[in-house]
PDB file of C-alpha atoms in Angstrom:
ATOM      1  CA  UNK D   6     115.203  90.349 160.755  1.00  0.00           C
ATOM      2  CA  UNK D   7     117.024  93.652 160.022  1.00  0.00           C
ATOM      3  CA  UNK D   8     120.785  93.262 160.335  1.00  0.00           C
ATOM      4  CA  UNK D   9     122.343  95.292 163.288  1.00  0.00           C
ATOM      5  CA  UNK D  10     124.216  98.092 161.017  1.00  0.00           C
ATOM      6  CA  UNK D  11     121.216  99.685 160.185  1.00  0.00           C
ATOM      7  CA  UNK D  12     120.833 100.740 163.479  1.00  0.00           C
ATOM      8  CA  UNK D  13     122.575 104.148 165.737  1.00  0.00           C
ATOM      9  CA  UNK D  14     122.777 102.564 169.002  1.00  0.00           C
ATOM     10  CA  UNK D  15     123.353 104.586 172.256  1.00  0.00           C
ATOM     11  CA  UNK D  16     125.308 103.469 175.221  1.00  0.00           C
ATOM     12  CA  UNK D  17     124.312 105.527 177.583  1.00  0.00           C
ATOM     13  CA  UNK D  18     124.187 109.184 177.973  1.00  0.00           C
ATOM     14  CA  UNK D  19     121.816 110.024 175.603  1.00  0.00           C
ATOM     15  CA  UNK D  20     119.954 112.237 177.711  1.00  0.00           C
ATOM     16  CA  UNK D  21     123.136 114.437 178.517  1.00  0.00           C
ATOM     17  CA  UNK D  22     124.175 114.653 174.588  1.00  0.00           C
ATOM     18  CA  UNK D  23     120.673 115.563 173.712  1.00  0.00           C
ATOM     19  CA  UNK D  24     120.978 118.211 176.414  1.00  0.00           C
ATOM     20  CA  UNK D  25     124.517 118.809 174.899  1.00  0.00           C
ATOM     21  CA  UNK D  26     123.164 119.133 171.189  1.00  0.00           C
ATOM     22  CA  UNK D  27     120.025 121.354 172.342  1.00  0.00           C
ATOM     23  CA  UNK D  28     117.409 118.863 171.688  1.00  0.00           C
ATOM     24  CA  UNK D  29     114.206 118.450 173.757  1.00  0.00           C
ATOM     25  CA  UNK D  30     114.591 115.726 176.571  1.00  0.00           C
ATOM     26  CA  UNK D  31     111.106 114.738 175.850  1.00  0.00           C
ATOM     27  CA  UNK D  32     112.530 114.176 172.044  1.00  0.00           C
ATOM     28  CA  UNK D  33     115.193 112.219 173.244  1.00  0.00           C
ATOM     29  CA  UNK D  34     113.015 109.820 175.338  1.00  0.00           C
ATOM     30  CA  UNK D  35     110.368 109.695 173.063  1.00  0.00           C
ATOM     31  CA  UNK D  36     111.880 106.852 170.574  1.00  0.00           C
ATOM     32  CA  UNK D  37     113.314 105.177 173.843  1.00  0.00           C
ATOM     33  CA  UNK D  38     109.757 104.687 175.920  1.00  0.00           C
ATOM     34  CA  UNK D  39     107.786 103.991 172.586  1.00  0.00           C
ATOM     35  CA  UNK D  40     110.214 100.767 172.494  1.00  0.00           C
ATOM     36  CA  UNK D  41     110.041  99.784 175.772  1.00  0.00           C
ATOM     37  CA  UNK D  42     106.393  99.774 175.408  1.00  0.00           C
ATOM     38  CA  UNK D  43     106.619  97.476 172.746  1.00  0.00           C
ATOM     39  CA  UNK D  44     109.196  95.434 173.888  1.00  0.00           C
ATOM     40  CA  UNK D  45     106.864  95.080 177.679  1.00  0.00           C
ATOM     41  CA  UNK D  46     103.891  94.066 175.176  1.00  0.00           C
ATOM     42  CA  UNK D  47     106.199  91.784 173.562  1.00  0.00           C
ATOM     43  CA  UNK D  48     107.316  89.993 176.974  1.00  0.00           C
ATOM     44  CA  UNK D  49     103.499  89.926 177.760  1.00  0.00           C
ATOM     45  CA  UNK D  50     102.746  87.995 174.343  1.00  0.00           C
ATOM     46  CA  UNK D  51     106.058  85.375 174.938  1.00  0.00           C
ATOM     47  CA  UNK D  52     104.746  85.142 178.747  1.00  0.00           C
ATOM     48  CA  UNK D  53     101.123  84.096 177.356  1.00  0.00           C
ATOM     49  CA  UNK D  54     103.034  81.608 174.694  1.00  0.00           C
ATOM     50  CA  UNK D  55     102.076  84.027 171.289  1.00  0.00           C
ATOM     51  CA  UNK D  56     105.646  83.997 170.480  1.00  0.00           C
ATOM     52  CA  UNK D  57     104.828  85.046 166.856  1.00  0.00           C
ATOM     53  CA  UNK D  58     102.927  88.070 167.906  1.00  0.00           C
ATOM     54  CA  UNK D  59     106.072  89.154 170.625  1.00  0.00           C
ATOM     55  CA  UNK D  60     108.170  88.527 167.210  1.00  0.00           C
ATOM     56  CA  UNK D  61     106.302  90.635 165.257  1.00  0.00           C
ATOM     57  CA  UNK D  62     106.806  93.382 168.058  1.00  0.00           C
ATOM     58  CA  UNK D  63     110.204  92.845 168.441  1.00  0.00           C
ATOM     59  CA  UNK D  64     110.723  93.385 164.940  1.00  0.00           C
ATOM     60  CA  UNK D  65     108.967  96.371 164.748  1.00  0.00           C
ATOM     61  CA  UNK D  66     111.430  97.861 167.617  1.00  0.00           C
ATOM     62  CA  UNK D  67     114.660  96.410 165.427  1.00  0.00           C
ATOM     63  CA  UNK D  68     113.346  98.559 162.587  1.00  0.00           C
ATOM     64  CA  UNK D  69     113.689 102.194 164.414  1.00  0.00           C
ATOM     65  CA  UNK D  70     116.579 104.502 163.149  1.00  0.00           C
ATOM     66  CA  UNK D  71     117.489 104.678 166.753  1.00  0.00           C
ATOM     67  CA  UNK D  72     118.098 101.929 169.376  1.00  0.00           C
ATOM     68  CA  UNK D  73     119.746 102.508 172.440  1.00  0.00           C
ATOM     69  CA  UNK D  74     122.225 100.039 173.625  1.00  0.00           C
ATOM     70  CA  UNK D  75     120.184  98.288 176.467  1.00  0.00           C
ATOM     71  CA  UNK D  76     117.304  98.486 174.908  1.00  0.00           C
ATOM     72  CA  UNK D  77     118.524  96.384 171.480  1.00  0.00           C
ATOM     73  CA  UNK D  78     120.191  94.027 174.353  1.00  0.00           C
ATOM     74  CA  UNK D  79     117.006  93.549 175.960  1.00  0.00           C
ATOM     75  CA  UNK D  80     115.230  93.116 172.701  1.00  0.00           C
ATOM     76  CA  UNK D  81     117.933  90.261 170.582  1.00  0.00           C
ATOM     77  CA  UNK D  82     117.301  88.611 173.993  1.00  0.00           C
ATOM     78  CA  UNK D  83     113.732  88.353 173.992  1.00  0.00           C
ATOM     79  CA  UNK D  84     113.749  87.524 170.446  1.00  0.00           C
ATOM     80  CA  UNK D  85     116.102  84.731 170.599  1.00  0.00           C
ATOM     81  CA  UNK D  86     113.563  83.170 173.409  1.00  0.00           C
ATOM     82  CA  UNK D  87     110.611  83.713 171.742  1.00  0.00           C
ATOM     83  CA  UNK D  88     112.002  82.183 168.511  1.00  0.00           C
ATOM     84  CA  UNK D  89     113.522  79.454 170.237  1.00  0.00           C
ATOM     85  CA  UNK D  90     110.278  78.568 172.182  1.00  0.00           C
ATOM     86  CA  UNK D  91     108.214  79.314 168.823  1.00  0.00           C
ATOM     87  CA  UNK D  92     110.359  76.175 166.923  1.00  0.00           C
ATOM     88  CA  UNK D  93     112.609  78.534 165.312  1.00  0.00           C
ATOM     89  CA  UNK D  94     115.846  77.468 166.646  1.00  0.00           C
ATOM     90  CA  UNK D  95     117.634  79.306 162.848  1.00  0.00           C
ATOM     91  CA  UNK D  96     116.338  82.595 163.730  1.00  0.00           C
ATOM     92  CA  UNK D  97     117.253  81.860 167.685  1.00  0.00           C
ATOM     93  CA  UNK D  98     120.679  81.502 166.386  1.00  0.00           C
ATOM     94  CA  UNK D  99     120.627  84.637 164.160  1.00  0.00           C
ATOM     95  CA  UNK D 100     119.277  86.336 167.128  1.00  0.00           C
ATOM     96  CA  UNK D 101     121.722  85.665 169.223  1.00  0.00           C
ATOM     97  CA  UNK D 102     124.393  86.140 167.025  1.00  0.00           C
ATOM     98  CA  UNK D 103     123.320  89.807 166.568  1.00  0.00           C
ATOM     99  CA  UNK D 104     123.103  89.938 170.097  1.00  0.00           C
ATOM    100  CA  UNK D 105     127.127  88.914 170.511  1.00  0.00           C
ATOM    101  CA  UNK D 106     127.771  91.287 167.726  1.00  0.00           C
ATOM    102  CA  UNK D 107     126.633  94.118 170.110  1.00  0.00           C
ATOM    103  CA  UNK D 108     128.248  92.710 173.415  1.00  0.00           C
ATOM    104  CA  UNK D 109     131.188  90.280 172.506  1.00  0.00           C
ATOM    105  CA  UNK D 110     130.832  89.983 176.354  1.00  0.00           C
ATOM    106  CA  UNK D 111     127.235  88.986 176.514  1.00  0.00           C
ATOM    107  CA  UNK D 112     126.241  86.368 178.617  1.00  0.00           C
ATOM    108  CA  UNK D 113     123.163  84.566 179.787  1.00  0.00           C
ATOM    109  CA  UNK D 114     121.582  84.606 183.178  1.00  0.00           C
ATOM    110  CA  UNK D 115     121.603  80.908 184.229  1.00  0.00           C
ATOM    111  CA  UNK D 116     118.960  82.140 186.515  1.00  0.00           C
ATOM    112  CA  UNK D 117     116.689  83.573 184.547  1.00  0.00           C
ATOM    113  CA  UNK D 118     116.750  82.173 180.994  1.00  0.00           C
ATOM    114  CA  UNK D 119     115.974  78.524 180.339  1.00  0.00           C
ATOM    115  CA  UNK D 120     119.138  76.410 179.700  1.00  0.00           C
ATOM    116  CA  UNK D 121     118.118  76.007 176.240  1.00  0.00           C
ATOM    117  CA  UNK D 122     118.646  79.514 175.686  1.00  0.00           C
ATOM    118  CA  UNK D 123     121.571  79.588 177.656  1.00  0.00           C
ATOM    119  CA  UNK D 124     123.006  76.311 175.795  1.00  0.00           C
ATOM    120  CA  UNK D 125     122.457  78.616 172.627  1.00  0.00           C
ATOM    121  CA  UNK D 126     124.519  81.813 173.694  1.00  0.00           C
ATOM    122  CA  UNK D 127     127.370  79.818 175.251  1.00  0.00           C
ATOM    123  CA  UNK D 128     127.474  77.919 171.419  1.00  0.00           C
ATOM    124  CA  UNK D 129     127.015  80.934 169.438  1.00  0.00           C
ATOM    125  CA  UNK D 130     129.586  82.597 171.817  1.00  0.00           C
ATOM    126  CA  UNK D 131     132.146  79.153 170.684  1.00  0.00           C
ATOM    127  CA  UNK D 132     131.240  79.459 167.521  1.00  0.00           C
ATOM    128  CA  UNK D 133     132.414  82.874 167.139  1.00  0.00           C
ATOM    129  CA  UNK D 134     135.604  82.009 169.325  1.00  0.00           C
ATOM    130  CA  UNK D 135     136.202  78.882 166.292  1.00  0.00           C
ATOM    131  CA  UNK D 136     135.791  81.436 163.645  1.00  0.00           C
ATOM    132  CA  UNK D 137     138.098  84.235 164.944  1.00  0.00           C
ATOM    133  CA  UNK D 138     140.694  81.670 165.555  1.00  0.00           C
ATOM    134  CA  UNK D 139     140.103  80.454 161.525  1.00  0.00           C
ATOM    135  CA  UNK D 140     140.712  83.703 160.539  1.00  0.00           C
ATOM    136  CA  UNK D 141     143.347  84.535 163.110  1.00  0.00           C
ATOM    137  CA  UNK D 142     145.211  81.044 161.801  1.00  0.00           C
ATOM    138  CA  UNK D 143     144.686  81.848 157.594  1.00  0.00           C
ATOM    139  CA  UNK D 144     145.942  85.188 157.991  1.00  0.00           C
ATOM    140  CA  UNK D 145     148.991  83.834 159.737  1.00  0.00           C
ATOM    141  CA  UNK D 146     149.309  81.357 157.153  1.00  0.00           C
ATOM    142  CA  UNK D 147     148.794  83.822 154.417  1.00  0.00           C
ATOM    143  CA  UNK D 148     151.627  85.763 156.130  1.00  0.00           C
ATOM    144  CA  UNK D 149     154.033  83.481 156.028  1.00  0.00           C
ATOM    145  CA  UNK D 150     154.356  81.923 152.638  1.00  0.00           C
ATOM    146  CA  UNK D 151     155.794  84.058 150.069  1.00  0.00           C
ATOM    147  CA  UNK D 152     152.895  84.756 147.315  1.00  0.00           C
ATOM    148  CA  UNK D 153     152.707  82.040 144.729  1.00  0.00           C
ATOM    149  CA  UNK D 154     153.651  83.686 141.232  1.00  0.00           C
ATOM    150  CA  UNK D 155     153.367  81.889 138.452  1.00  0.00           C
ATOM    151  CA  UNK D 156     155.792  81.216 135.537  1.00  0.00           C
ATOM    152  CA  UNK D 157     156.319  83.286 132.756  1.00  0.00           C
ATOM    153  CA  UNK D 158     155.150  81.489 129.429  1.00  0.00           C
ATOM    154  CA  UNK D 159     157.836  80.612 127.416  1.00  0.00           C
ATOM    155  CA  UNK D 160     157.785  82.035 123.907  1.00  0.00           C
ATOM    156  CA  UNK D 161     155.978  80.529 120.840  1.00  0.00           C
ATOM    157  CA  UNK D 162     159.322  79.325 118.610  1.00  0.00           C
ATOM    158  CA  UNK D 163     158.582  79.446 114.708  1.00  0.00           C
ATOM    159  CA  UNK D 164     158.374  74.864 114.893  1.00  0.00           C
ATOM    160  CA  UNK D 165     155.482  75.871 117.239  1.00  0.00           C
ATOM    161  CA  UNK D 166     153.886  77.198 114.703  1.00  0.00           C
ATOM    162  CA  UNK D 167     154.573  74.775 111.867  1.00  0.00           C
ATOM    163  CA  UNK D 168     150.943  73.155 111.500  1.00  0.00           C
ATOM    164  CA  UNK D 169     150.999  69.545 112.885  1.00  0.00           C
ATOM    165  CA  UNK D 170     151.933  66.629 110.123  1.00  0.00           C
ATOM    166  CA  UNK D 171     148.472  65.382 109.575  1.00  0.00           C
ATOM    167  CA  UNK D 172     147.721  69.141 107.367  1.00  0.00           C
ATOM    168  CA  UNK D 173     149.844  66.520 104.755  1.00  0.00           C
ATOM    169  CA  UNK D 174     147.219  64.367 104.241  1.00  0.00           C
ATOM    170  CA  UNK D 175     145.236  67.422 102.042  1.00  0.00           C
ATOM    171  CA  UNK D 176     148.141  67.237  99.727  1.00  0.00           C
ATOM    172  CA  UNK D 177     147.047  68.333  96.578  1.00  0.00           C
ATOM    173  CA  UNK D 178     148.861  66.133  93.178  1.00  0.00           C
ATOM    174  CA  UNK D 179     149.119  67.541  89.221  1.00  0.00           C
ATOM    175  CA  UNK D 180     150.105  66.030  86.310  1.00  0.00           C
ATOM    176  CA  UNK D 181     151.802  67.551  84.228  1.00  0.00           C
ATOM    177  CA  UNK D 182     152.475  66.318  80.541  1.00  0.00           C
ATOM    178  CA  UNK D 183     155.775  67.327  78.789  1.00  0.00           C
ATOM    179  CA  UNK D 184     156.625  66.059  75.608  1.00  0.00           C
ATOM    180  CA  UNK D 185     155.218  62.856  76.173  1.00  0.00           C
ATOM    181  CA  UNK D 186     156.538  62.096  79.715  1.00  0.00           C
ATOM    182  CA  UNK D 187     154.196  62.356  82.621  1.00  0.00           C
ATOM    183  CA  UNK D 188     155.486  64.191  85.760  1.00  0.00           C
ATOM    184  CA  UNK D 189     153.986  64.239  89.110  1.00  0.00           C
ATOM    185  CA  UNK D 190     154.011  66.922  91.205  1.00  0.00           C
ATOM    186  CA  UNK D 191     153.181  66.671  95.358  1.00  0.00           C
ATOM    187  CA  UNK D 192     152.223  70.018  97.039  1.00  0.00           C
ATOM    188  CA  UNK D 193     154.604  69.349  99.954  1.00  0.00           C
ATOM    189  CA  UNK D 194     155.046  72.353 101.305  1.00  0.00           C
ATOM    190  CA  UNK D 195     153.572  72.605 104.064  1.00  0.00           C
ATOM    191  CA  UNK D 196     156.632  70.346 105.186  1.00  0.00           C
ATOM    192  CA  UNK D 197     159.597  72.054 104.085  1.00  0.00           C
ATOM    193  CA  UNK D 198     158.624  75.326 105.358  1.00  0.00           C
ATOM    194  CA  UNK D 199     159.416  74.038 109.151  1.00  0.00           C
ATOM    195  CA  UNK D 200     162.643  72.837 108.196  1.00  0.00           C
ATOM    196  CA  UNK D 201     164.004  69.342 108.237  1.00  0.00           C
ATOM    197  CA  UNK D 202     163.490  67.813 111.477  1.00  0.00           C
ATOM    198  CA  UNK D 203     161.673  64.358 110.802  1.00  0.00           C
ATOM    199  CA  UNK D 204     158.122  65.800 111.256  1.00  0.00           C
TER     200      UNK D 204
END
């Protein structure tokens, strides 16, 4: 299903600014009477229980560059019912949820849709209310602790890095003879270079 941005929706008016802007009333209506065409064939497919043919209609007036307002109402409505009646209670949800992201103020007709429809708007409607107030709530939070900065590193000292004792163990030994005495020599260096702390 097309998300909702991708679509210039008209409140109401339209008619007046297409007068305004110079266009053809007939050009203006056009888009709006091909929908509700669609949409009326689409009712007459979820009335007859072909719920995946009224999708497929619905769809098809979702994907126009221009929706007016009542119209996309109309149609989110019709296409949460016919997905919820079709065993699609995901893309009821989505539905619907596109449908509140029109008109935060949407409700359902308890006369006129089922109550399972109108058990899904008044949850998607909470749902939204418990996600605002999450945000609301972190952004509060965020505000009021100071922003965690973390320690400067202290600097590497020169016993830091002295290689660690067990380098000794490669220790290299030569003999040297000298007039008949035999002296041994230990390639210990690695030790005094760090300086004489035990290590």
């Amino acid at each position: 299903m097309p998300s909702l941005p991708r679509h210039r929706l008209f409140a109401g008016g339209a008619l007046l600014a297409a007068l305004i802007l110079g266009s053809a009333p007939d050009a203006a209506a056009q888009p709006r009477e091909k929908c509700t065409q669609e949409r009326q064939e689409a009712e007459n497919h979820y009335l007859e229980g072909r719920f995946a043919e009224a999708v497929a209609l619905l769809q098809t007036c979702l994907r126009r560059e221009t929706l007016f307002l009542d119209e996309a109402v109309a149609v989110y409505r019709l296409l949460g019912l016919a997905h919820l009646n079709g065993g699609e209670p995901e893309q009821a949800q989505a539905a619907v949820a596109d449908l509140l992201d029109l008109v935060p103020t949407y409700e359902a007709d308890p006369v006129q849709d089922p109550p399972s429809y109108t058990a899904l708007v008044n949850l998607a409607r909470e749902e939204r209310r418990a996600a605002e107030e999450q945000r609301a709530a972190e952004e509060r939070r965020a505000e009021a602790e100071p922003p965690q900065i973390a320690p400067p590193e202290p600097p590497v000292t020169a016993a830091e890095e002295r290689p660690p004792p067990s380098a000794l163990r490669g220790a290299k030994t030569w003999l040297l003879a000298t007039g008949g005495a035999v002296v041994v020599f230990t390639a210990v260096a690695l030790t005094l270079a760090g300086g004489s702390d035990g290590g």
